[in-house]
């Protein structure tokens, strides 16, 4: 398929269709509205189902039902709407169902604003809802990557029977870039023998459930989930590394912020400061080992977490660096996106420059 | 010896957890018999609620989902949209359907979602220990209305069948009761019709079943059956509230 110019939100929606998603349940909220709008146009063309739910809560529970019935299913929303979906996401995690949830993040808390933000890092990577669970969190930094990660999200969800969150920000959702859909290579996924599609009188009932009233049974379920999460951490942790060999300052940034930091690296080069970047592609599982490895280079004098928040991922960076080097934070929030110069100045101010 | 009565195929042969005198067992039986008689058990998918019927997924002999509190109609919508040829039903109590789940039931009904809803109204939260429900009658004593439900303080009960029958989308709404042999026979007809409608792709069908909760009402099972006659039926009249197959009857 040839390259085409597409808005991030629409590209994510088309990527889902390309990945075989034929059921989408959504609810309007800015800045992700082009996803349900696109789905409402496209789904009938591929004999799929787009349904606008009465609320985010209903939408995620439709996802729960559709996933339990064995479908490739997706919903999308933005921060306050994702908060409403957390109950359902917890149930999806508890019942070990595959589903894809797109969060095009906007500033918060509360109704917040509608401009790009990364203030849902905690919400996404800490489970968000109640109980001992994780979601696999993919953070694209371009529209092309959003396409490929959305396609892969469906495979990951099926392989591990887990809700997968594609965490974009308003910038990724609203920006137009050239994209290609044929680049992603499909992964092998298991059959859904657990799906509730009717017994046909040939097998025992399949029950989609997250209730285990006996504490021993519930503990076993939690351990099962934990084992899955460990397997995911082992197999799927991903980060992009730029200029980090022998760097003096190591920046950790994801999504839109990481793209801005690439320009910070260039400013550093002009000023004789070698800045490296680690861009987590999976926010959970977090690429702690990669960060630890590069942070412990003798050349590195400090590590920075740069975010569109007041400091959330920085906690994970600190855990990864584990006191080996000083860890600092710089961020703008509420929908304000910093310029590369601003980030550079603040990084230099904090570290006192190179060496 | 000839067998005159036996467990229906669509009920799993396990002890149920319901209290003595509770009518959930009868409601389960009516649903299971209907699925059996219509020959659709093998392609049925049920959705259990949160509340007394939370373990219904262990009792119906078909594929089941356990939904979050109140969300069963949304879950059923998701299932039905994936499996349009399957028979999809929810089984929900009054706290689940008429309180926390009002948005989901209203919109599933408005969409004329081709599902069957079995709504158990016993005017109280059973599983959590007898708190006030949206269907608790005025002046009825519960653990959170210890002086009786004061309508000036917490409003009047919801009449779900009446409410939903006003929506253009709904296909069939009937209220029946499980307190006498005659009422149970009528309830069976209503439940079976609600499933038959789905088989015929007619659309959203809901049967409200007035039920007992002797444990939380603080009555013997027999007193509870009589309480339905004396108090519930006068407030929640029985009958067909909507049947688009026959025009609006009430």
JSON list of C-alpha atoms in Angstrom, two decimals, chain B residues 62-244:
[
{"chain": "B", "resi": 62, "resn": "UNK", "atom": "CA", "xyz": [-24.73, -22.40, 28.67]},
{"chain": "B", "resi": 63, "resn": "UNK", "atom": "CA", "xyz": [-21.86, -20.02, 28.00]},
{"chain": "B", "resi": 64, "resn": "UNK", "atom": "CA", "xyz": [-21.94, -17.14, 30.47]},
{"chain": "B", "resi": 65, "resn": "UNK", "atom": "CA", "xyz": [-20.36, -13.78, 31.22]},
{"chain": "B", "resi": 66, "resn": "UNK", "atom": "CA", "xyz": [-20.19, -12.25, 34.66]},
{"chain": "B", "resi": 67, "resn": "UNK", "atom": "CA", "xyz": [-20.73, -8.49, 34.26]},
{"chain": "B", "resi": 68, "resn": "UNK", "atom": "CA", "xyz": [-19.81, -5.55, 36.45]},
{"chain": "B", "resi": 69, "resn": "UNK", "atom": "CA", "xyz": [-22.64, -4.12, 38.58]},
{"chain": "B", "resi": 70, "resn": "UNK", "atom": "CA", "xyz": [-25.38, -2.76, 36.33]},
{"chain": "B", "resi": 71, "resn": "UNK", "atom": "CA", "xyz": [-23.46, -3.22, 33.09]},
{"chain": "B", "resi": 72, "resn": "UNK", "atom": "CA", "xyz": [-25.04, -6.46, 31.89]},
{"chain": "B", "resi": 73, "resn": "UNK", "atom": "CA", "xyz": [-27.08, -4.81, 29.08]},
{"chain": "B", "resi": 74, "resn": "UNK", "atom": "CA", "xyz": [-23.89, -3.22, 27.69]},
{"chain": "B", "resi": 75, "resn": "UNK", "atom": "CA", "xyz": [-22.02, -6.54, 27.96]},
{"chain": "B", "resi": 76, "resn": "UNK", "atom": "CA", "xyz": [-24.93, -8.31, 26.27]},
{"chain": "B", "resi": 77, "resn": "UNK", "atom": "CA", "xyz": [-24.88, -5.67, 23.52]},
{"chain": "B", "resi": 78, "resn": "UNK", "atom": "CA", "xyz": [-21.22, -6.41, 22.88]},
{"chain": "B", "resi": 79, "resn": "UNK", "atom": "CA", "xyz": [-21.89, -10.15, 22.73]},
{"chain": "B", "resi": 80, "resn": "UNK", "atom": "CA", "xyz": [-24.95, -9.83, 20.51]},
{"chain": "B", "resi": 81, "resn": "UNK", "atom": "CA", "xyz": [-23.16, -7.53, 18.05]},
{"chain": "B", "resi": 82, "resn": "UNK", "atom": "CA", "xyz": [-20.44, -10.17, 17.68]},
{"chain": "B", "resi": 83, "resn": "UNK", "atom": "CA", "xyz": [-22.80, -13.16, 17.68]},
{"chain": "B", "resi": 84, "resn": "UNK", "atom": "CA", "xyz": [-26.05, -11.96, 16.10]},
{"chain": "B", "resi": 85, "resn": "UNK", "atom": "CA", "xyz": [-27.29, -15.54, 15.62]},
{"chain": "B", "resi": 86, "resn": "UNK", "atom": "CA", "xyz": [-26.83, -16.48, 19.27]},
{"chain": "B", "resi": 87, "resn": "UNK", "atom": "CA", "xyz": [-29.44, -16.04, 21.98]},
{"chain": "B", "resi": 88, "resn": "UNK", "atom": "CA", "xyz": [-28.13, -13.48, 24.45]},
{"chain": "B", "resi": 89, "resn": "UNK", "atom": "CA", "xyz": [-29.80, -12.72, 27.76]},
{"chain": "B", "resi": 90, "resn": "UNK", "atom": "CA", "xyz": [-29.15, -10.82, 30.96]},
{"chain": "B", "resi": 91, "resn": "UNK", "atom": "CA", "xyz": [-30.44, -11.81, 34.38]},
{"chain": "B", "resi": 92, "resn": "UNK", "atom": "CA", "xyz": [-30.43, -8.80, 36.70]},
{"chain": "B", "resi": 93, "resn": "UNK", "atom": "CA", "xyz": [-31.81, -7.71, 40.05]},
{"chain": "B", "resi": 94, "resn": "UNK", "atom": "CA", "xyz": [-33.33, -4.37, 40.99]},
{"chain": "B", "resi": 95, "resn": "UNK", "atom": "CA", "xyz": [-30.19, -2.81, 42.44]},
{"chain": "B", "resi": 96, "resn": "UNK", "atom": "CA", "xyz": [-28.23, -3.85, 39.39]},
{"chain": "B", "resi": 97, "resn": "UNK", "atom": "CA", "xyz": [-30.76, -2.91, 36.70]},
{"chain": "B", "resi": 98, "resn": "UNK", "atom": "CA", "xyz": [-32.82, -0.14, 38.27]},
{"chain": "B", "resi": 99, "resn": "UNK", "atom": "CA", "xyz": [-30.16, 1.75, 40.22]},
{"chain": "B", "resi": 100, "resn": "UNK", "atom": "CA", "xyz": [-26.55, 1.60, 39.07]},
{"chain": "B", "resi": 101, "resn": "UNK", "atom": "CA", "xyz": [-27.45, 0.22, 35.66]},
{"chain": "B", "resi": 102, "resn": "UNK", "atom": "CA", "xyz": [-30.24, 2.56, 34.60]},
{"chain": "B", "resi": 103, "resn": "UNK", "atom": "CA", "xyz": [-28.25, 4.12, 31.75]},
{"chain": "B", "resi": 104, "resn": "UNK", "atom": "CA", "xyz": [-27.29, 0.74, 30.32]},
{"chain": "B", "resi": 105, "resn": "UNK", "atom": "CA", "xyz": [-30.80, -0.74, 30.45]},
{"chain": "B", "resi": 106, "resn": "UNK", "atom": "CA", "xyz": [-32.47, 2.40, 29.06]},
{"chain": "B", "resi": 107, "resn": "UNK", "atom": "CA", "xyz": [-30.12, 2.64, 26.10]},
{"chain": "B", "resi": 108, "resn": "UNK", "atom": "CA", "xyz": [-30.12, -1.08, 25.32]},
{"chain": "B", "resi": 109, "resn": "UNK", "atom": "CA", "xyz": [-33.92, -0.80, 25.27]},
{"chain": "B", "resi": 110, "resn": "UNK", "atom": "CA", "xyz": [-33.87, 2.37, 23.18]},
{"chain": "B", "resi": 111, "resn": "UNK", "atom": "CA", "xyz": [-31.65, 0.66, 20.62]},
{"chain": "B", "resi": 112, "resn": "UNK", "atom": "CA", "xyz": [-34.10, -2.23, 20.52]},
{"chain": "B", "resi": 113, "resn": "UNK", "atom": "CA", "xyz": [-31.10, -4.43, 21.15]},
{"chain": "B", "resi": 114, "resn": "UNK", "atom": "CA", "xyz": [-32.23, -7.93, 20.21]},
{"chain": "B", "resi": 115, "resn": "UNK", "atom": "CA", "xyz": [-31.62, -9.40, 23.67]},
{"chain": "B", "resi": 116, "resn": "UNK", "atom": "CA", "xyz": [-33.77, -10.83, 26.44]},
{"chain": "B", "resi": 117, "resn": "UNK", "atom": "CA", "xyz": [-33.68, -9.27, 29.89]},
{"chain": "B", "resi": 118, "resn": "UNK", "atom": "CA", "xyz": [-34.92, -11.06, 32.99]},
{"chain": "B", "resi": 119, "resn": "UNK", "atom": "CA", "xyz": [-35.41, -8.45, 35.72]},
{"chain": "B", "resi": 120, "resn": "UNK", "atom": "CA", "xyz": [-35.88, -9.67, 39.27]},
{"chain": "B", "resi": 121, "resn": "UNK", "atom": "CA", "xyz": [-37.65, -7.09, 41.43]},
{"chain": "B", "resi": 122, "resn": "UNK", "atom": "CA", "xyz": [-37.76, -7.99, 45.10]},
{"chain": "B", "resi": 123, "resn": "UNK", "atom": "CA", "xyz": [-37.70, -4.40, 46.36]},
{"chain": "B", "resi": 124, "resn": "UNK", "atom": "CA", "xyz": [-34.43, -4.81, 48.26]},
{"chain": "B", "resi": 125, "resn": "UNK", "atom": "CA", "xyz": [-30.67, -5.38, 47.94]},
{"chain": "B", "resi": 126, "resn": "UNK", "atom": "CA", "xyz": [-30.38, -9.02, 48.94]},
{"chain": "B", "resi": 127, "resn": "UNK", "atom": "CA", "xyz": [-26.72, -9.97, 48.57]},
{"chain": "B", "resi": 128, "resn": "UNK", "atom": "CA", "xyz": [-25.39, -7.02, 50.55]},
{"chain": "B", "resi": 129, "resn": "UNK", "atom": "CA", "xyz": [-27.79, -7.59, 53.43]},
{"chain": "B", "resi": 130, "resn": "UNK", "atom": "CA", "xyz": [-31.14, -5.88, 52.87]},
{"chain": "B", "resi": 131, "resn": "UNK", "atom": "CA", "xyz": [-30.45, -2.25, 51.97]},
{"chain": "B", "resi": 132, "resn": "UNK", "atom": "CA", "xyz": [-32.97, 0.06, 50.30]},
{"chain": "B", "resi": 133, "resn": "UNK", "atom": "CA", "xyz": [-33.38, -0.55, 46.56]},
{"chain": "B", "resi": 134, "resn": "UNK", "atom": "CA", "xyz": [-34.69, 1.83, 43.90]},
{"chain": "B", "resi": 135, "resn": "UNK", "atom": "CA", "xyz": [-37.78, -0.40, 43.93]},
{"chain": "B", "resi": 136, "resn": "UNK", "atom": "CA", "xyz": [-38.22, -0.40, 47.74]},
{"chain": "B", "resi": 137, "resn": "UNK", "atom": "CA", "xyz": [-41.81, 0.59, 48.46]},
{"chain": "B", "resi": 138, "resn": "UNK", "atom": "CA", "xyz": [-42.70, 3.81, 50.33]},
{"chain": "B", "resi": 139, "resn": "UNK", "atom": "CA", "xyz": [-42.43, 3.22, 54.10]},
{"chain": "B", "resi": 140, "resn": "UNK", "atom": "CA", "xyz": [-40.77, -0.18, 53.59]},
{"chain": "B", "resi": 141, "resn": "UNK", "atom": "CA", "xyz": [-38.17, -0.87, 56.28]},
{"chain": "B", "resi": 142, "resn": "UNK", "atom": "CA", "xyz": [-34.69, -1.87, 55.11]},
{"chain": "B", "resi": 143, "resn": "UNK", "atom": "CA", "xyz": [-31.24, -1.67, 56.72]},
{"chain": "B", "resi": 144, "resn": "UNK", "atom": "CA", "xyz": [-30.65, 1.75, 55.12]},
{"chain": "B", "resi": 145, "resn": "UNK", "atom": "CA", "xyz": [-34.24, 2.96, 55.60]},
{"chain": "B", "resi": 146, "resn": "UNK", "atom": "CA", "xyz": [-34.66, 1.77, 59.19]},
{"chain": "B", "resi": 147, "resn": "UNK", "atom": "CA", "xyz": [-37.60, 4.14, 59.77]},
{"chain": "B", "resi": 148, "resn": "UNK", "atom": "CA", "xyz": [-39.24, 3.13, 56.52]},
{"chain": "B", "resi": 149, "resn": "UNK", "atom": "CA", "xyz": [-38.56, 4.58, 53.07]},
{"chain": "B", "resi": 150, "resn": "UNK", "atom": "CA", "xyz": [-39.31, 8.28, 53.40]},
{"chain": "B", "resi": 151, "resn": "UNK", "atom": "CA", "xyz": [-40.34, 9.47, 49.95]},
{"chain": "B", "resi": 152, "resn": "UNK", "atom": "CA", "xyz": [-39.83, 13.12, 50.94]},
{"chain": "B", "resi": 153, "resn": "UNK", "atom": "CA", "xyz": [-36.19, 12.30, 51.67]},
{"chain": "B", "resi": 154, "resn": "UNK", "atom": "CA", "xyz": [-35.19, 9.75, 49.04]},
{"chain": "B", "resi": 155, "resn": "UNK", "atom": "CA", "xyz": [-37.92, 9.85, 46.44]},
{"chain": "B", "resi": 156, "resn": "UNK", "atom": "CA", "xyz": [-40.27, 7.28, 45.03]},
{"chain": "B", "resi": 157, "resn": "UNK", "atom": "CA", "xyz": [-39.56, 3.83, 43.59]},
{"chain": "B", "resi": 158, "resn": "UNK", "atom": "CA", "xyz": [-38.77, 3.29, 39.91]},
{"chain": "B", "resi": 159, "resn": "UNK", "atom": "CA", "xyz": [-41.38, 1.48, 37.86]},
{"chain": "B", "resi": 160, "resn": "UNK", "atom": "CA", "xyz": [-39.09, -0.02, 35.27]},
{"chain": "B", "resi": 161, "resn": "UNK", "atom": "CA", "xyz": [-41.66, -1.78, 33.09]},
{"chain": "B", "resi": 162, "resn": "UNK", "atom": "CA", "xyz": [-43.76, 1.38, 32.83]},
{"chain": "B", "resi": 163, "resn": "UNK", "atom": "CA", "xyz": [-40.65, 3.51, 32.14]},
{"chain": "B", "resi": 164, "resn": "UNK", "atom": "CA", "xyz": [-39.17, 1.30, 29.46]},
{"chain": "B", "resi": 165, "resn": "UNK", "atom": "CA", "xyz": [-42.49, 0.75, 27.72]},
{"chain": "B", "resi": 166, "resn": "UNK", "atom": "CA", "xyz": [-42.57, 4.48, 26.92]},
{"chain": "B", "resi": 167, "resn": "UNK", "atom": "CA", "xyz": [-39.47, 4.10, 24.74]},
{"chain": "B", "resi": 168, "resn": "UNK", "atom": "CA", "xyz": [-40.17, 3.70, 21.04]},
{"chain": "B", "resi": 169, "resn": "UNK", "atom": "CA", "xyz": [-37.32, 1.20, 20.78]},
{"chain": "B", "resi": 170, "resn": "UNK", "atom": "CA", "xyz": [-38.60, -1.50, 23.12]},
{"chain": "B", "resi": 171, "resn": "UNK", "atom": "CA", "xyz": [-40.39, -4.46, 21.60]},
{"chain": "B", "resi": 172, "resn": "UNK", "atom": "CA", "xyz": [-41.87, -6.37, 24.52]},
{"chain": "B", "resi": 173, "resn": "UNK", "atom": "CA", "xyz": [-42.23, -5.56, 28.22]},
{"chain": "B", "resi": 174, "resn": "UNK", "atom": "CA", "xyz": [-44.22, -7.62, 30.70]},
{"chain": "B", "resi": 175, "resn": "UNK", "atom": "CA", "xyz": [-44.40, -7.73, 34.48]},
{"chain": "B", "resi": 176, "resn": "UNK", "atom": "CA", "xyz": [-45.24, -11.05, 36.15]},
{"chain": "B", "resi": 177, "resn": "UNK", "atom": "CA", "xyz": [-44.92, -12.42, 39.67]},
{"chain": "B", "resi": 178, "resn": "UNK", "atom": "CA", "xyz": [-43.47, -15.59, 41.17]},
{"chain": "B", "resi": 179, "resn": "UNK", "atom": "CA", "xyz": [-45.66, -15.86, 44.27]},
{"chain": "B", "resi": 180, "resn": "UNK", "atom": "CA", "xyz": [-48.52, -18.17, 43.23]},
{"chain": "B", "resi": 181, "resn": "UNK", "atom": "CA", "xyz": [-48.90, -21.13, 40.90]},
{"chain": "B", "resi": 182, "resn": "UNK", "atom": "CA", "xyz": [-51.09, -19.09, 38.59]},
{"chain": "B", "resi": 183, "resn": "UNK", "atom": "CA", "xyz": [-48.64, -16.19, 38.52]},
{"chain": "B", "resi": 184, "resn": "UNK", "atom": "CA", "xyz": [-45.72, -18.53, 37.91]},
{"chain": "B", "resi": 185, "resn": "UNK", "atom": "CA", "xyz": [-47.53, -20.06, 34.94]},
{"chain": "B", "resi": 186, "resn": "UNK", "atom": "CA", "xyz": [-48.05, -16.59, 33.49]},
{"chain": "B", "resi": 187, "resn": "UNK", "atom": "CA", "xyz": [-44.44, -15.72, 34.25]},
{"chain": "B", "resi": 188, "resn": "UNK", "atom": "CA", "xyz": [-43.30, -18.79, 32.31]},
{"chain": "B", "resi": 189, "resn": "UNK", "atom": "CA", "xyz": [-45.31, -17.71, 29.29]},
{"chain": "B", "resi": 190, "resn": "UNK", "atom": "CA", "xyz": [-43.81, -14.22, 29.49]},
{"chain": "B", "resi": 191, "resn": "UNK", "atom": "CA", "xyz": [-40.24, -15.49, 29.84]},
{"chain": "B", "resi": 192, "resn": "UNK", "atom": "CA", "xyz": [-40.62, -17.91, 26.96]},
{"chain": "B", "resi": 193, "resn": "UNK", "atom": "CA", "xyz": [-42.15, -15.21, 24.78]},
{"chain": "B", "resi": 194, "resn": "UNK", "atom": "CA", "xyz": [-39.26, -12.86, 25.61]},
{"chain": "B", "resi": 195, "resn": "UNK", "atom": "CA", "xyz": [-36.87, -15.51, 24.27]},
{"chain": "B", "resi": 196, "resn": "UNK", "atom": "CA", "xyz": [-39.11, -16.42, 21.33]},
{"chain": "B", "resi": 197, "resn": "UNK", "atom": "CA", "xyz": [-39.06, -12.74, 20.31]},
{"chain": "B", "resi": 198, "resn": "UNK", "atom": "CA", "xyz": [-35.28, -12.85, 20.16]},
{"chain": "B", "resi": 199, "resn": "UNK", "atom": "CA", "xyz": [-35.30, -16.05, 18.11]},
{"chain": "B", "resi": 200, "resn": "UNK", "atom": "CA", "xyz": [-37.57, -14.21, 15.66]},
{"chain": "B", "resi": 201, "resn": "UNK", "atom": "CA", "xyz": [-35.26, -11.15, 15.68]},
{"chain": "B", "resi": 202, "resn": "UNK", "atom": "CA", "xyz": [-38.04, -8.96, 17.06]},
{"chain": "B", "resi": 203, "resn": "UNK", "atom": "CA", "xyz": [-35.86, -7.01, 19.45]},
{"chain": "B", "resi": 204, "resn": "UNK", "atom": "CA", "xyz": [-35.61, -5.89, 23.05]},
{"chain": "B", "resi": 205, "resn": "UNK", "atom": "CA", "xyz": [-37.75, -7.97, 25.39]},
{"chain": "B", "resi": 206, "resn": "UNK", "atom": "CA", "xyz": [-37.82, -7.58, 29.15]},
{"chain": "B", "resi": 207, "resn": "UNK", "atom": "CA", "xyz": [-39.76, -9.51, 31.75]},
{"chain": "B", "resi": 208, "resn": "UNK", "atom": "CA", "xyz": [-39.95, -8.03, 35.24]},
{"chain": "B", "resi": 209, "resn": "UNK", "atom": "CA", "xyz": [-40.52, -10.75, 37.82]},
{"chain": "B", "resi": 210, "resn": "UNK", "atom": "CA", "xyz": [-41.84, -9.67, 41.22]},
{"chain": "B", "resi": 211, "resn": "UNK", "atom": "CA", "xyz": [-39.91, -11.86, 43.64]},
{"chain": "B", "resi": 212, "resn": "UNK", "atom": "CA", "xyz": [-39.52, -12.50, 47.33]},
{"chain": "B", "resi": 213, "resn": "UNK", "atom": "CA", "xyz": [-36.70, -12.00, 49.79]},
{"chain": "B", "resi": 214, "resn": "UNK", "atom": "CA", "xyz": [-37.89, -13.64, 53.01]},
{"chain": "B", "resi": 215, "resn": "UNK", "atom": "CA", "xyz": [-34.44, -13.32, 54.61]},
{"chain": "B", "resi": 216, "resn": "UNK", "atom": "CA", "xyz": [-34.14, -9.56, 54.22]},
{"chain": "B", "resi": 217, "resn": "UNK", "atom": "CA", "xyz": [-37.84, -8.83, 54.47]},
{"chain": "B", "resi": 218, "resn": "UNK", "atom": "CA", "xyz": [-37.77, -10.63, 57.84]},
{"chain": "B", "resi": 219, "resn": "UNK", "atom": "CA", "xyz": [-40.63, -12.98, 56.95]},
{"chain": "B", "resi": 220, "resn": "UNK", "atom": "CA", "xyz": [-41.32, -16.65, 56.55]},
{"chain": "B", "resi": 221, "resn": "UNK", "atom": "CA", "xyz": [-41.41, -17.79, 52.91]},
{"chain": "B", "resi": 222, "resn": "UNK", "atom": "CA", "xyz": [-45.20, -18.03, 53.07]},
{"chain": "B", "resi": 223, "resn": "UNK", "atom": "CA", "xyz": [-45.58, -14.55, 54.56]},
{"chain": "B", "resi": 224, "resn": "UNK", "atom": "CA", "xyz": [-43.29, -13.27, 51.84]},
{"chain": "B", "resi": 225, "resn": "UNK", "atom": "CA", "xyz": [-45.44, -14.76, 49.07]},
{"chain": "B", "resi": 226, "resn": "UNK", "atom": "CA", "xyz": [-48.48, -13.06, 50.59]},
{"chain": "B", "resi": 227, "resn": "UNK", "atom": "CA", "xyz": [-46.55, -9.76, 50.94]},
{"chain": "B", "resi": 228, "resn": "UNK", "atom": "CA", "xyz": [-46.09, -9.75, 47.16]},
{"chain": "B", "resi": 229, "resn": "UNK", "atom": "CA", "xyz": [-49.88, -9.97, 46.74]},
{"chain": "B", "resi": 230, "resn": "UNK", "atom": "CA", "xyz": [-50.69, -7.41, 49.41]},
{"chain": "B", "resi": 231, "resn": "UNK", "atom": "CA", "xyz": [-47.97, -4.82, 48.79]},
{"chain": "B", "resi": 232, "resn": "UNK", "atom": "CA", "xyz": [-45.98, -5.31, 45.62]},
{"chain": "B", "resi": 233, "resn": "UNK", "atom": "CA", "xyz": [-48.62, -6.14, 43.04]},
{"chain": "B", "resi": 234, "resn": "UNK", "atom": "CA", "xyz": [-50.81, -3.14, 43.99]},
{"chain": "B", "resi": 235, "resn": "UNK", "atom": "CA", "xyz": [-47.78, -0.85, 43.44]},
{"chain": "B", "resi": 236, "resn": "UNK", "atom": "CA", "xyz": [-46.34, -2.79, 40.51]},
{"chain": "B", "resi": 237, "resn": "UNK", "atom": "CA", "xyz": [-49.39, -4.04, 38.55]},
{"chain": "B", "resi": 238, "resn": "UNK", "atom": "CA", "xyz": [-48.90, -7.20, 36.52]},
{"chain": "B", "resi": 239, "resn": "UNK", "atom": "CA", "xyz": [-49.46, -7.40, 32.80]},
{"chain": "B", "resi": 240, "resn": "UNK", "atom": "CA", "xyz": [-48.09, -6.73, 29.34]},
{"chain": "B", "resi": 241, "resn": "UNK", "atom": "CA", "xyz": [-46.87, -3.14, 29.13]},
{"chain": "B", "resi": 242, "resn": "UNK", "atom": "CA", "xyz": [-45.62, -3.26, 25.60]},
{"chain": "B", "resi": 243, "resn": "UNK", "atom": "CA", "xyz": [-45.93, -5.71, 22.77]},
{"chain": "B", "resi": 244, "resn": "UNK", "atom": "CA", "xyz": [-45.20, -4.30, 19.38]}
]
